[in-house]
Amino acid sequence: MLIGHEEPWREWRDAREGSRMHHGWIFAGRRGLGKMQFALKAARDLVTQPGIPQPENDHPDIIVLTHLPKDDKEEKKRQDGKPYEVKRNIAISQIRTMQQRLNTRPTLGDRRAIIIDPADDLETGAANALLKSLEEPPQGTFFLLVAHRPAQLLPTIRSRCRMLRFPTLTDADMARLLADLAPHVDENGRQAALAAANGSPGMALDFVERELGAIDRLMREIVSGGDRDFSLRGKLAEAIGNRPDRARMQAILDLARSVLAREIEDPQIEHIPAIVDGHSRLVTLAGQAPTYNFDPGLLIMEIGGLLASAAPPRERANV
């Protein structure tokens, strides 16, 4: 069991022992809390039935829908076991294919689990198509929707699912986890990762693995002192790189939001409205980034501008 999953498992098992298990679930929480790992184990819990041998690896009655490779070139990388870029959304064609599977009986027992990760990246047509299955689910079919931003799901989807929330970890738990999983990182690096992750172990490890320390320092420098001559934004763009992939860009956006969230928590800060406004606009930008075709360079400058807009009033200029 992953750290922080104790309460979600308790709630899940209470529901399993009830008279009628809900057919639709939303596993909600920050990115990097292990919701997908929970979904896979919960799906196994659903489809495993007494007296029926179960495969150790891929299960024929657990269907996982997630981002597909961006094109044939990226599909070849996936087949070769290499890192690959993915499409921005989960497409309606994936939902349609899944729905065709629902017209057949489960392979091993009488239950089937559908995992969608992340459900908040469903394109509009896919979300509407999924709604039809949620409204009239086949007997024995359960939907497990992993959501980093559940508010972006259709209200009608949320209303047909039970919400299971995943808490962030305490600083003490995060520190122990980083010490175990990233022992090569020094104390300064660990502290920076803990502050940037804000209770998300996945984000902390992402911070370490992607070497985001220099980017974090530049962002904090912009927020504290502004960037009147755009020099810091230039350094930020250089540190991020010319062609950041989708995952790296998402990590950068999460980091920028975390930098401003830390500022909001400082009791000595007096210009809270500007910081809150910058944070709110970054949240909007992070929600749009997976679905809009932003130019990476312009997106990086937009992030830098929002950070500069949260600097103390006397330091603000050219934001």
PDB file of C-alpha atoms in Angstrom:
ATOM      1  CA  MET A   1       0.000   0.000   0.000  1.00  0.00           C
ATOM      2  CA  LEU A   2       1.383   3.421  -0.945  1.00  0.00           C
ATOM      3  CA  ILE A   3       1.800   6.067   1.756  1.00  0.00           C
ATOM      4  CA  GLY A   4      -1.356   8.145   2.062  1.00  0.00           C
ATOM      5  CA  HIS A   5      -3.665   5.475   0.615  1.00  0.00           C
ATOM      6  CA  GLU A   6      -4.882   4.160   3.952  1.00  0.00           C
ATOM      7  CA  GLU A   7      -8.075   6.224   4.053  1.00  0.00           C
ATOM      8  CA  PRO A   8      -8.986   5.727   0.357  1.00  0.00           C
ATOM      9  CA  TRP A   9      -8.604   1.952   0.838  1.00  0.00           C
ATOM     10  CA  ARG A  10     -10.778   2.038   3.937  1.00  0.00           C
ATOM     11  CA  GLU A  11     -13.514   3.898   2.068  1.00  0.00           C
ATOM     12  CA  TRP A  12     -13.189   1.593  -0.951  1.00  0.00           C
ATOM     13  CA  ARG A  13     -13.428  -1.580   1.138  1.00  0.00           C
ATOM     14  CA  ASP A  14     -16.398  -0.229   3.082  1.00  0.00           C
ATOM     15  CA  ALA A  15     -18.160   0.311  -0.236  1.00  0.00           C
ATOM     16  CA  ARG A  16     -17.195  -3.165  -1.471  1.00  0.00           C
ATOM     17  CA  GLU A  17     -18.720  -4.714   1.629  1.00  0.00           C
ATOM     18  CA  GLY A  18     -21.949  -2.750   1.200  1.00  0.00           C
ATOM     19  CA  SER A  19     -25.127  -4.069  -0.342  1.00  0.00           C
ATOM     20  CA  ARG A  20     -24.617  -2.375  -3.707  1.00  0.00           C
ATOM     21  CA  MET A  21     -21.266  -1.286  -5.133  1.00  0.00           C
ATOM     22  CA  HIS A  22     -21.447   1.969  -7.103  1.00  0.00           C
ATOM     23  CA  HIS A  23     -20.653   1.475 -10.798  1.00  0.00           C
ATOM     24  CA  GLY A  24     -18.778   4.766 -11.302  1.00  0.00           C
ATOM     25  CA  TRP A  25     -15.871   6.199  -9.300  1.00  0.00           C
ATOM     26  CA  ILE A  26     -13.697   9.308  -9.574  1.00  0.00           C
ATOM     27  CA  PHE A  27     -10.279   9.015  -7.953  1.00  0.00           C
ATOM     28  CA  ALA A  28      -9.474  12.684  -7.360  1.00  0.00           C
ATOM     29  CA  GLY A  29      -6.360  14.422  -6.111  1.00  0.00           C
ATOM     30  CA  ARG A  30      -3.174  16.176  -7.113  1.00  0.00           C
ATOM     31  CA  ARG A  31      -0.955  14.721  -9.795  1.00  0.00           C
ATOM     32  CA  GLY A  32       1.606  12.311  -8.387  1.00  0.00           C
ATOM     33  CA  LEU A  33      -0.372  10.799  -5.503  1.00  0.00           C
ATOM     34  CA  GLY A  34      -0.467   7.267  -6.933  1.00  0.00           C
ATOM     35  CA  LYS A  35      -4.124   7.330  -8.038  1.00  0.00           C
ATOM     36  CA  MET A  36      -3.428   5.195 -11.098  1.00  0.00           C
ATOM     37  CA  GLN A  37      -1.673   2.540  -9.005  1.00  0.00           C
ATOM     38  CA  PHE A  38      -4.696   2.530  -6.708  1.00  0.00           C
ATOM     39  CA  ALA A  39      -7.032   2.216  -9.714  1.00  0.00           C
ATOM     40  CA  LEU A  40      -5.181  -0.835 -11.031  1.00  0.00           C
ATOM     41  CA  LYS A  41      -5.332  -2.580  -7.646  1.00  0.00           C
ATOM     42  CA  ALA A  42      -8.975  -1.606  -7.148  1.00  0.00           C
ATOM     43  CA  ALA A  43      -9.815  -2.975 -10.599  1.00  0.00           C
ATOM     44  CA  ARG A  44      -8.160  -6.283  -9.669  1.00  0.00           C
ATOM     45  CA  ASP A  45     -10.184  -6.272  -6.481  1.00  0.00           C
ATOM     46  CA  LEU A  46     -13.362  -5.897  -8.530  1.00  0.00           C
ATOM     47  CA  VAL A  47     -12.786  -8.510 -11.226  1.00  0.00           C
ATOM     48  CA  THR A  48     -11.154 -11.230  -9.085  1.00  0.00           C
ATOM     49  CA  GLN A  49     -13.719 -13.860  -8.136  1.00  0.00           C
ATOM     50  CA  PRO A  50     -13.364 -17.008  -6.004  1.00  0.00           C
ATOM     51  CA  GLY A  51     -12.513 -20.169  -7.892  1.00  0.00           C
ATOM     52  CA  ILE A  52     -11.463 -18.389 -11.088  1.00  0.00           C
ATOM     53  CA  PRO A  53      -7.685 -18.367 -11.796  1.00  0.00           C
ATOM     54  CA  GLN A  54      -6.374 -14.860 -12.465  1.00  0.00           C
ATOM     55  CA  PRO A  55      -3.448 -13.837 -14.714  1.00  0.00           C
ATOM     56  CA  GLU A  56      -0.490 -12.219 -12.958  1.00  0.00           C
ATOM     57  CA  ASN A  57       0.089  -9.536 -15.592  1.00  0.00           C
ATOM     58  CA  ASP A  58      -2.400  -7.869 -17.957  1.00  0.00           C
ATOM     59  CA  HIS A  59      -5.991  -8.814 -17.156  1.00  0.00           C
ATOM     60  CA  PRO A  60      -8.459  -9.275 -20.056  1.00  0.00           C
ATOM     61  CA  ASP A  61     -11.302  -7.791 -18.004  1.00  0.00           C
ATOM     62  CA  ILE A  62      -9.442  -4.594 -17.058  1.00  0.00           C
ATOM     63  CA  ILE A  63      -9.494  -2.027 -19.860  1.00  0.00           C
ATOM     64  CA  VAL A  64      -7.183   0.980 -19.495  1.00  0.00           C
ATOM     65  CA  LEU A  65      -7.722   4.099 -21.616  1.00  0.00           C
ATOM     66  CA  THR A  66      -4.981   6.724 -21.575  1.00  0.00           C
ATOM     67  CA  HIS A  67      -3.075   8.963 -23.997  1.00  0.00           C
ATOM     68  CA  LEU A  68      -1.980   7.197 -27.166  1.00  0.00           C
ATOM     69  CA  PRO A  69       1.339   7.892 -28.933  1.00  0.00           C
ATOM     70  CA  LYS A  70       1.235  11.136 -30.922  1.00  0.00           C
ATOM     71  CA  ASP A  71       1.930   9.513 -34.307  1.00  0.00           C
ATOM     72  CA  ASP A  72       3.364   6.425 -35.968  1.00  0.00           C
ATOM     73  CA  LYS A  73       6.918   7.485 -35.147  1.00  0.00           C
ATOM     74  CA  GLU A  74       6.082   7.734 -31.459  1.00  0.00           C
ATOM     75  CA  GLU A  75       4.189   4.424 -31.627  1.00  0.00           C
ATOM     76  CA  LYS A  76       7.385   2.786 -32.904  1.00  0.00           C
ATOM     77  CA  LYS A  77       9.252   4.224 -29.908  1.00  0.00           C
ATOM     78  CA  ARG A  78       6.656   2.742 -27.579  1.00  0.00           C
ATOM     79  CA  GLN A  79       6.985  -0.671 -29.205  1.00  0.00           C
ATOM     80  CA  ASP A  80      10.766  -0.441 -28.785  1.00  0.00           C
ATOM     81  CA  GLY A  81      10.388   0.392 -25.096  1.00  0.00           C
ATOM     82  CA  LYS A  82      11.676   3.963 -25.542  1.00  0.00           C
ATOM     83  CA  PRO A  83      10.192   7.208 -24.140  1.00  0.00           C
ATOM     84  CA  TYR A  84       7.540   8.599 -26.485  1.00  0.00           C
ATOM     85  CA  GLU A  85       5.327  11.650 -26.885  1.00  0.00           C
ATOM     86  CA  VAL A  86       1.577  11.264 -26.548  1.00  0.00           C
ATOM     87  CA  LYS A  87      -1.518  12.909 -27.948  1.00  0.00           C
ATOM     88  CA  ARG A  88      -3.005  15.777 -25.998  1.00  0.00           C
ATOM     89  CA  ASN A  89      -6.356  14.103 -25.370  1.00  0.00           C
ATOM     90  CA  ILE A  90      -8.096  10.781 -24.963  1.00  0.00           C
ATOM     91  CA  ALA A  91     -10.111  10.532 -28.160  1.00  0.00           C
ATOM     92  CA  ILE A  92     -13.716   9.589 -28.837  1.00  0.00           C
ATOM     93  CA  SER A  93     -12.473   6.664 -30.960  1.00  0.00           C
ATOM     94  CA  GLN A  94     -10.950   5.121 -27.822  1.00  0.00           C
ATOM     95  CA  ILE A  95     -14.282   5.392 -26.016  1.00  0.00           C
ATOM     96  CA  ARG A  96     -16.118   3.886 -28.989  1.00  0.00           C
ATOM     97  CA  THR A  97     -13.715   0.933 -29.091  1.00  0.00           C
ATOM     98  CA  MET A  98     -14.212   0.379 -25.367  1.00  0.00           C
ATOM     99  CA  GLN A  99     -17.997   0.508 -25.791  1.00  0.00           C
ATOM    100  CA  GLN A 100     -17.819  -2.205 -28.452  1.00  0.00           C
ATOM    101  CA  ARG A 101     -16.027  -4.391 -25.906  1.00  0.00           C
ATOM    102  CA  LEU A 102     -18.917  -3.816 -23.510  1.00  0.00           C
ATOM    103  CA  ASN A 103     -21.240  -5.590 -25.962  1.00  0.00           C
ATOM    104  CA  THR A 104     -19.418  -8.837 -25.172  1.00  0.00           C
ATOM    105  CA  ARG A 105     -19.243 -10.779 -21.922  1.00  0.00           C
ATOM    106  CA  PRO A 106     -16.204 -10.487 -19.633  1.00  0.00           C
ATOM    107  CA  THR A 107     -13.555 -13.097 -20.335  1.00  0.00           C
ATOM    108  CA  LEU A 108     -12.961 -14.732 -16.944  1.00  0.00           C
ATOM    109  CA  GLY A 109     -15.885 -13.887 -14.692  1.00  0.00           C
ATOM    110  CA  ASP A 110     -18.936 -11.654 -14.760  1.00  0.00           C
ATOM    111  CA  ARG A 111     -17.223  -8.333 -13.955  1.00  0.00           C
ATOM    112  CA  ARG A 112     -15.217  -5.824 -15.957  1.00  0.00           C
ATOM    113  CA  ALA A 113     -13.381  -2.639 -14.934  1.00  0.00           C
ATOM    114  CA  ILE A 114     -12.701   0.387 -17.156  1.00  0.00           C
ATOM    115  CA  ILE A 115      -9.892   2.715 -16.054  1.00  0.00           C
ATOM    116  CA  ILE A 116      -9.534   6.152 -17.691  1.00  0.00           C
ATOM    117  CA  ASP A 117      -6.343   8.030 -16.812  1.00  0.00           C
ATOM    118  CA  PRO A 118      -6.629  10.968 -16.716  1.00  0.00           C
ATOM    119  CA  ALA A 119     -10.346  11.413 -17.286  1.00  0.00           C
ATOM    120  CA  ASP A 120      -9.968  15.207 -17.242  1.00  0.00           C
ATOM    121  CA  ASP A 121      -8.085  14.881 -20.560  1.00  0.00           C
ATOM    122  CA  LEU A 122     -11.066  13.386 -22.406  1.00  0.00           C
ATOM    123  CA  GLU A 123     -11.884  15.407 -25.496  1.00  0.00           C
ATOM    124  CA  THR A 124     -15.424  16.816 -25.548  1.00  0.00           C
ATOM    125  CA  GLY A 125     -16.877  14.141 -27.799  1.00  0.00           C
ATOM    126  CA  ALA A 126     -15.216  11.399 -25.772  1.00  0.00           C
ATOM    127  CA  ALA A 127     -16.640  12.773 -22.516  1.00  0.00           C
ATOM    128  CA  ASN A 128     -20.153  12.895 -23.989  1.00  0.00           C
ATOM    129  CA  ALA A 129     -19.805   9.354 -25.326  1.00  0.00           C
ATOM    130  CA  LEU A 130     -18.585   8.109 -21.942  1.00  0.00           C
ATOM    131  CA  LEU A 131     -21.602   9.713 -20.282  1.00  0.00           C
ATOM    132  CA  LYS A 132     -23.907   7.375 -22.196  1.00  0.00           C
ATOM    133  CA  SER A 133     -22.124   4.340 -20.757  1.00  0.00           C
ATOM    134  CA  LEU A 134     -22.243   5.809 -17.261  1.00  0.00           C
ATOM    135  CA  GLU A 135     -25.980   6.410 -17.598  1.00  0.00           C
ATOM    136  CA  GLU A 136     -26.713   2.802 -18.635  1.00  0.00           C
ATOM    137  CA  PRO A 137     -23.748   0.662 -17.546  1.00  0.00           C
ATOM    138  CA  PRO A 138     -23.813  -3.024 -18.489  1.00  0.00           C
ATOM    139  CA  GLN A 139     -24.290  -5.396 -15.582  1.00  0.00           C
ATOM    140  CA  GLY A 140     -20.984  -6.021 -13.806  1.00  0.00           C
ATOM    141  CA  THR A 141     -19.147  -3.096 -15.431  1.00  0.00           C
ATOM    142  CA  PHE A 142     -17.350  -0.552 -13.240  1.00  0.00           C
ATOM    143  CA  PHE A 143     -15.778   2.738 -14.316  1.00  0.00           C
ATOM    144  CA  LEU A 144     -12.732   4.079 -12.448  1.00  0.00           C
ATOM    145  CA  LEU A 145     -11.885   7.639 -13.543  1.00  0.00           C
ATOM    146  CA  VAL A 146      -8.527   9.061 -12.457  1.00  0.00           C
ATOM    147  CA  ALA A 147      -8.769  12.856 -12.252  1.00  0.00           C
ATOM    148  CA  HIS A 148      -6.140  15.455 -11.353  1.00  0.00           C
ATOM    149  CA  ARG A 149      -8.637  18.280 -11.922  1.00  0.00           C
ATOM    150  CA  PRO A 150     -12.103  16.792 -11.294  1.00  0.00           C
ATOM    151  CA  ALA A 151     -13.764  20.196 -11.719  1.00  0.00           C
ATOM    152  CA  GLN A 152     -12.953  19.935 -15.438  1.00  0.00           C
ATOM    153  CA  LEU A 153     -15.096  16.823 -15.812  1.00  0.00           C
ATOM    154  CA  LEU A 154     -18.630  17.267 -17.099  1.00  0.00           C
ATOM    155  CA  PRO A 155     -21.022  17.936 -14.195  1.00  0.00           C
ATOM    156  CA  THR A 156     -23.176  15.100 -15.525  1.00  0.00           C
ATOM    157  CA  ILE A 157     -20.214  12.712 -15.287  1.00  0.00           C
ATOM    158  CA  ARG A 158     -19.416  13.848 -11.747  1.00  0.00           C
ATOM    159  CA  SER A 159     -23.045  13.400 -10.713  1.00  0.00           C
ATOM    160  CA  ARG A 160     -23.026   9.746 -11.831  1.00  0.00           C
ATOM    161  CA  CYS A 161     -19.852   8.814  -9.986  1.00  0.00           C
ATOM    162  CA  ARG A 162     -18.778   8.532  -6.385  1.00  0.00           C
ATOM    163  CA  MET A 163     -15.820  10.758  -5.516  1.00  0.00           C
ATOM    164  CA  LEU A 164     -12.857   9.213  -3.703  1.00  0.00           C
ATOM    165  CA  ARG A 165     -10.311  11.879  -2.715  1.00  0.00           C
ATOM    166  CA  PHE A 166      -6.600  11.232  -2.207  1.00  0.00           C
ATOM    167  CA  PRO A 167      -4.816  13.384   0.389  1.00  0.00           C
ATOM    168  CA  THR A 168      -1.393  14.969  -0.006  1.00  0.00           C
ATOM    169  CA  LEU A 169       1.387  13.694   2.254  1.00  0.00           C
ATOM    170  CA  THR A 170       2.854  15.401   5.304  1.00  0.00           C
ATOM    171  CA  ASP A 171       6.327  16.928   5.060  1.00  0.00           C
ATOM    172  CA  ALA A 172       7.650  14.186   7.338  1.00  0.00           C
ATOM    173  CA  ASP A 173       6.282  11.401   5.131  1.00  0.00           C
ATOM    174  CA  MET A 174       7.571  13.163   2.016  1.00  0.00           C
ATOM    175  CA  ALA A 175      11.052  13.557   3.513  1.00  0.00           C
ATOM    176  CA  ARG A 176      11.237   9.839   4.402  1.00  0.00           C
ATOM    177  CA  LEU A 177      10.039   8.887   0.937  1.00  0.00           C
ATOM    178  CA  LEU A 178      12.637  11.044  -0.807  1.00  0.00           C
ATOM    179  CA  ALA A 179      15.379   9.727   1.456  1.00  0.00           C
ATOM    180  CA  ASP A 180      14.445   6.168   0.414  1.00  0.00           C
ATOM    181  CA  LEU A 181      13.837   6.756  -3.294  1.00  0.00           C
ATOM    182  CA  ALA A 182      16.345   9.513  -4.063  1.00  0.00           C
ATOM    183  CA  PRO A 183      19.240   9.023  -1.606  1.00  0.00           C
ATOM    184  CA  HIS A 184      21.674  10.702  -4.036  1.00  0.00           C
ATOM    185  CA  VAL A 185      19.968  14.102  -3.619  1.00  0.00           C
ATOM    186  CA  ASP A 186      21.571  16.453  -1.069  1.00  0.00           C
ATOM    187  CA  GLU A 187      19.653  18.240   1.690  1.00  0.00           C
ATOM    188  CA  ASN A 188      19.186  21.454  -0.315  1.00  0.00           C
ATOM    189  CA  GLY A 189      17.841  19.489  -3.248  1.00  0.00           C
ATOM    190  CA  ARG A 190      15.465  17.549  -1.014  1.00  0.00           C
ATOM    191  CA  GLN A 191      14.132  20.706   0.597  1.00  0.00           C
ATOM    192  CA  ALA A 192      13.560  22.307  -2.811  1.00  0.00           C
ATOM    193  CA  ALA A 193      11.775  19.189  -4.049  1.00  0.00           C
ATOM    194  CA  LEU A 194       9.568  19.042  -0.936  1.00  0.00           C
ATOM    195  CA  ALA A 195       8.595  22.695  -1.278  1.00  0.00           C
ATOM    196  CA  ALA A 196       7.859  22.375  -4.991  1.00  0.00           C
ATOM    197  CA  ALA A 197       5.838  19.162  -4.661  1.00  0.00           C
ATOM    198  CA  ASN A 198       3.560  20.423  -1.870  1.00  0.00           C
ATOM    199  CA  GLY A 199       2.674  16.949  -0.614  1.00  0.00           C
ATOM    200  CA  SER A 200       2.798  15.038  -3.919  1.00  0.00           C
ATOM    201  CA  PRO A 201       5.471  12.292  -3.952  1.00  0.00           C
ATOM    202  CA  GLY A 202       5.223  11.895  -7.720  1.00  0.00           C
ATOM    203  CA  MET A 203       5.865  15.591  -8.254  1.00  0.00           C
ATOM    204  CA  ALA A 204       8.806  15.517  -5.823  1.00  0.00           C
ATOM    205  CA  LEU A 205      10.426  12.643  -7.710  1.00  0.00           C
ATOM    206  CA  ASP A 206       9.661  14.391 -11.007  1.00  0.00           C
ATOM    207  CA  PHE A 207      11.391  17.505  -9.648  1.00  0.00           C
ATOM    208  CA  VAL A 208      14.494  15.463  -8.831  1.00  0.00           C
ATOM    209  CA  GLU A 209      14.565  13.358 -12.001  1.00  0.00           C
ATOM    210  CA  ARG A 210      13.995  16.338 -14.317  1.00  0.00           C
ATOM    211  CA  GLU A 211      16.568  18.427 -12.419  1.00  0.00           C
ATOM    212  CA  LEU A 212      14.190  21.332 -11.910  1.00  0.00           C
ATOM    213  CA  GLY A 213      16.198  22.959  -9.109  1.00  0.00           C
ATOM    214  CA  ALA A 214      17.685  25.673 -11.336  1.00  0.00           C
ATOM    215  CA  ILE A 215      14.261  26.429 -12.820  1.00  0.00           C
ATOM    216  CA  ASP A 216      12.756  26.643  -9.338  1.00  0.00           C
ATOM    217  CA  ARG A 217      15.435  29.148  -8.269  1.00  0.00           C
ATOM    218  CA  LEU A 218      14.840  31.318 -11.346  1.00  0.00           C
ATOM    219  CA  MET A 219      11.087  31.312 -10.779  1.00  0.00           C
ATOM    220  CA  ARG A 220      11.494  32.340  -7.150  1.00  0.00           C
ATOM    221  CA  GLU A 221      13.912  35.082  -8.194  1.00  0.00           C
ATOM    222  CA  ILE A 222      11.359  36.474 -10.651  1.00  0.00           C
ATOM    223  CA  VAL A 223       8.612  36.425  -8.046  1.00  0.00           C
ATOM    224  CA  SER A 224      10.718  38.110  -5.380  1.00  0.00           C
ATOM    225  CA  GLY A 225      12.426  40.762  -7.512  1.00  0.00           C
ATOM    226  CA  GLY A 226      10.506  41.080 -10.755  1.00  0.00           C
ATOM    227  CA  ASP A 227      12.133  40.991 -14.199  1.00  0.00           C
ATOM    228  CA  ARG A 228      12.292  44.531 -15.547  1.00  0.00           C
ATOM    229  CA  ASP A 229      14.707  43.785 -18.402  1.00  0.00           C
ATOM    230  CA  PHE A 230      13.355  40.292 -19.273  1.00  0.00           C
ATOM    231  CA  SER A 231      16.786  38.801 -18.538  1.00  0.00           C
ATOM    232  CA  LEU A 232      15.461  36.305 -16.012  1.00  0.00           C
ATOM    233  CA  ARG A 233      12.760  35.165 -18.394  1.00  0.00           C
ATOM    234  CA  GLY A 234      15.465  34.598 -20.991  1.00  0.00           C
ATOM    235  CA  LYS A 235      17.417  32.475 -18.514  1.00  0.00           C
ATOM    236  CA  LEU A 236      14.217  30.619 -17.622  1.00  0.00           C
ATOM    237  CA  ALA A 237      13.589  29.775 -21.288  1.00  0.00           C
ATOM    238  CA  GLU A 238      17.193  28.591 -21.644  1.00  0.00           C
ATOM    239  CA  ALA A 239      16.927  26.389 -18.553  1.00  0.00           C
ATOM    240  CA  ILE A 240      13.670  24.824 -19.736  1.00  0.00           C
ATOM    241  CA  GLY A 241      15.025  24.104 -23.217  1.00  0.00           C
ATOM    242  CA  ASN A 242      13.989  24.804 -26.798  1.00  0.00           C
ATOM    243  CA  ARG A 243      11.699  21.831 -27.298  1.00  0.00           C
ATOM    244  CA  PRO A 244      10.292  20.662 -23.961  1.00  0.00           C
ATOM    245  CA  ASP A 245       7.991  17.671 -24.315  1.00  0.00           C
ATOM    246  CA  ARG A 246       4.450  17.667 -22.995  1.00  0.00           C
ATOM    247  CA  ALA A 247       5.356  15.998 -19.700  1.00  0.00           C
ATOM    248  CA  ARG A 248       8.194  18.441 -19.000  1.00  0.00           C
ATOM    249  CA  MET A 249       5.967  21.404 -19.827  1.00  0.00           C
ATOM    250  CA  GLN A 250       3.305  20.113 -17.448  1.00  0.00           C
ATOM    251  CA  ALA A 251       5.947  19.751 -14.732  1.00  0.00           C
ATOM    252  CA  ILE A 252       7.057  23.357 -15.359  1.00  0.00           C
ATOM    253  CA  LEU A 253       3.490  24.619 -15.024  1.00  0.00           C
ATOM    254  CA  ASP A 254       2.974  22.633 -11.822  1.00  0.00           C
ATOM    255  CA  LEU A 255       6.224  24.055 -10.458  1.00  0.00           C
ATOM    256  CA  ALA A 256       5.198  27.641 -11.278  1.00  0.00           C
ATOM    257  CA  ARG A 257       1.890  27.160  -9.494  1.00  0.00           C
ATOM    258  CA  SER A 258       3.728  25.709  -6.500  1.00  0.00           C
ATOM    259  CA  VAL A 259       6.106  28.697  -6.369  1.00  0.00           C
ATOM    260  CA  LEU A 260       3.170  31.105  -6.108  1.00  0.00           C
ATOM    261  CA  ALA A 261       1.328  28.854  -3.654  1.00  0.00           C
ATOM    262  CA  ARG A 262       4.363  29.059  -1.360  1.00  0.00           C
ATOM    263  CA  GLU A 263       4.261  32.866  -1.598  1.00  0.00           C
ATOM    264  CA  ILE A 264       0.601  32.947  -0.600  1.00  0.00           C
ATOM    265  CA  GLU A 265       1.433  31.020   2.574  1.00  0.00           C
ATOM    266  CA  ASP A 266       4.015  33.614   3.691  1.00  0.00           C
ATOM    267  CA  PRO A 267       2.331  35.732   6.443  1.00  0.00           C
ATOM    268  CA  GLN A 268       4.668  38.671   5.749  1.00  0.00           C
ATOM    269  CA  ILE A 269       3.573  39.065   2.141  1.00  0.00           C
ATOM    270  CA  GLU A 270       1.402  42.166   1.653  1.00  0.00           C
ATOM    271  CA  HIS A 271       0.550  41.972  -2.069  1.00  0.00           C
ATOM    272  CA  ILE A 272      -1.575  38.824  -1.779  1.00  0.00           C
ATOM    273  CA  PRO A 273      -4.173  39.850  -4.455  1.00  0.00           C
ATOM    274  CA  ALA A 274      -1.489  40.013  -7.184  1.00  0.00           C
ATOM    275  CA  ILE A 275      -0.112  36.604  -6.192  1.00  0.00           C
ATOM    276  CA  VAL A 276      -3.584  35.041  -6.040  1.00  0.00           C
ATOM    277  CA  ASP A 277      -4.398  36.485  -9.477  1.00  0.00           C
ATOM    278  CA  GLY A 278      -1.153  35.129 -10.945  1.00  0.00           C
ATOM    279  CA  HIS A 279      -1.783  31.716  -9.388  1.00  0.00           C
ATOM    280  CA  SER A 280      -5.347  31.648 -10.725  1.00  0.00           C
ATOM    281  CA  ARG A 281      -4.163  32.483 -14.239  1.00  0.00           C
ATOM    282  CA  LEU A 282      -1.498  29.775 -14.029  1.00  0.00           C
ATOM    283  CA  VAL A 283      -4.169  27.253 -12.997  1.00  0.00           C
ATOM    284  CA  THR A 284      -6.184  28.252 -16.077  1.00  0.00           C
ATOM    285  CA  LEU A 285      -3.103  28.027 -18.286  1.00  0.00           C
ATOM    286  CA  ALA A 286      -2.237  24.583 -16.896  1.00  0.00           C
ATOM    287  CA  GLY A 287      -5.760  23.411 -17.708  1.00  0.00           C
ATOM    288  CA  GLN A 288      -5.545  24.749 -21.263  1.00  0.00           C
ATOM    289  CA  ALA A 289      -2.022  23.551 -22.068  1.00  0.00           C
ATOM    290  CA  PRO A 290      -2.920  19.866 -22.688  1.00  0.00           C
ATOM    291  CA  THR A 291      -5.629  20.786 -25.200  1.00  0.00           C
ATOM    292  CA  TYR A 292      -4.272  23.900 -26.957  1.00  0.00           C
ATOM    293  CA  ASN A 293      -1.407  23.936 -29.431  1.00  0.00           C
ATOM    294  CA  PHE A 294       0.767  26.491 -27.596  1.00  0.00           C
ATOM    295  CA  ASP A 295       4.145  27.497 -28.985  1.00  0.00           C
ATOM    296  CA  PRO A 296       6.575  26.328 -26.241  1.00  0.00           C
ATOM    297  CA  GLY A 297       8.605  29.542 -26.358  1.00  0.00           C
ATOM    298  CA  LEU A 298       5.540  31.754 -26.037  1.00  0.00           C
ATOM    299  CA  LEU A 299       4.133  29.541 -23.282  1.00  0.00           C
ATOM    300  CA  ILE A 300       7.379  29.841 -21.297  1.00  0.00           C
ATOM    301  CA  MET A 301       7.327  33.637 -21.646  1.00  0.00           C
ATOM    302  CA  GLU A 302       3.685  33.663 -20.538  1.00  0.00           C
ATOM    303  CA  ILE A 303       4.636  31.689 -17.427  1.00  0.00           C
ATOM    304  CA  GLY A 304       7.484  34.116 -16.745  1.00  0.00           C
ATOM    305  CA  GLY A 305       5.151  37.078 -17.186  1.00  0.00           C
ATOM    306  CA  LEU A 306       2.646  35.674 -14.707  1.00  0.00           C
ATOM    307  CA  LEU A 307       5.417  35.102 -12.171  1.00  0.00           C
ATOM    308  CA  ALA A 308       6.682  38.665 -12.680  1.00  0.00           C
ATOM    309  CA  SER A 309       3.146  40.012 -12.207  1.00  0.00           C
ATOM    310  CA  ALA A 310       3.199  38.522  -8.697  1.00  0.00           C
ATOM    311  CA  ALA A 311       6.363  40.400  -7.674  1.00  0.00           C
ATOM    312  CA  PRO A 312       6.150  43.218  -5.093  1.00  0.00           C
ATOM    313  CA  PRO A 313       4.596  46.378  -6.636  1.00  0.00           C
ATOM    314  CA  ARG A 314       7.837  48.333  -6.698  1.00  0.00           C
ATOM    315  CA  GLU A 315       9.517  45.547  -8.684  1.00  0.00           C
ATOM    316  CA  ARG A 316       6.833  45.118 -11.309  1.00  0.00           C
ATOM    317  CA  ALA A 317       7.452  46.297 -14.843  1.00  0.00           C
ATOM    318  CA  ASN A 318       7.222  44.812 -18.338  1.00  0.00           C
ATOM    319  CA  VAL A 319       4.956  42.021 -17.165  1.00  0.00           C
TER     320      VAL A 319
END
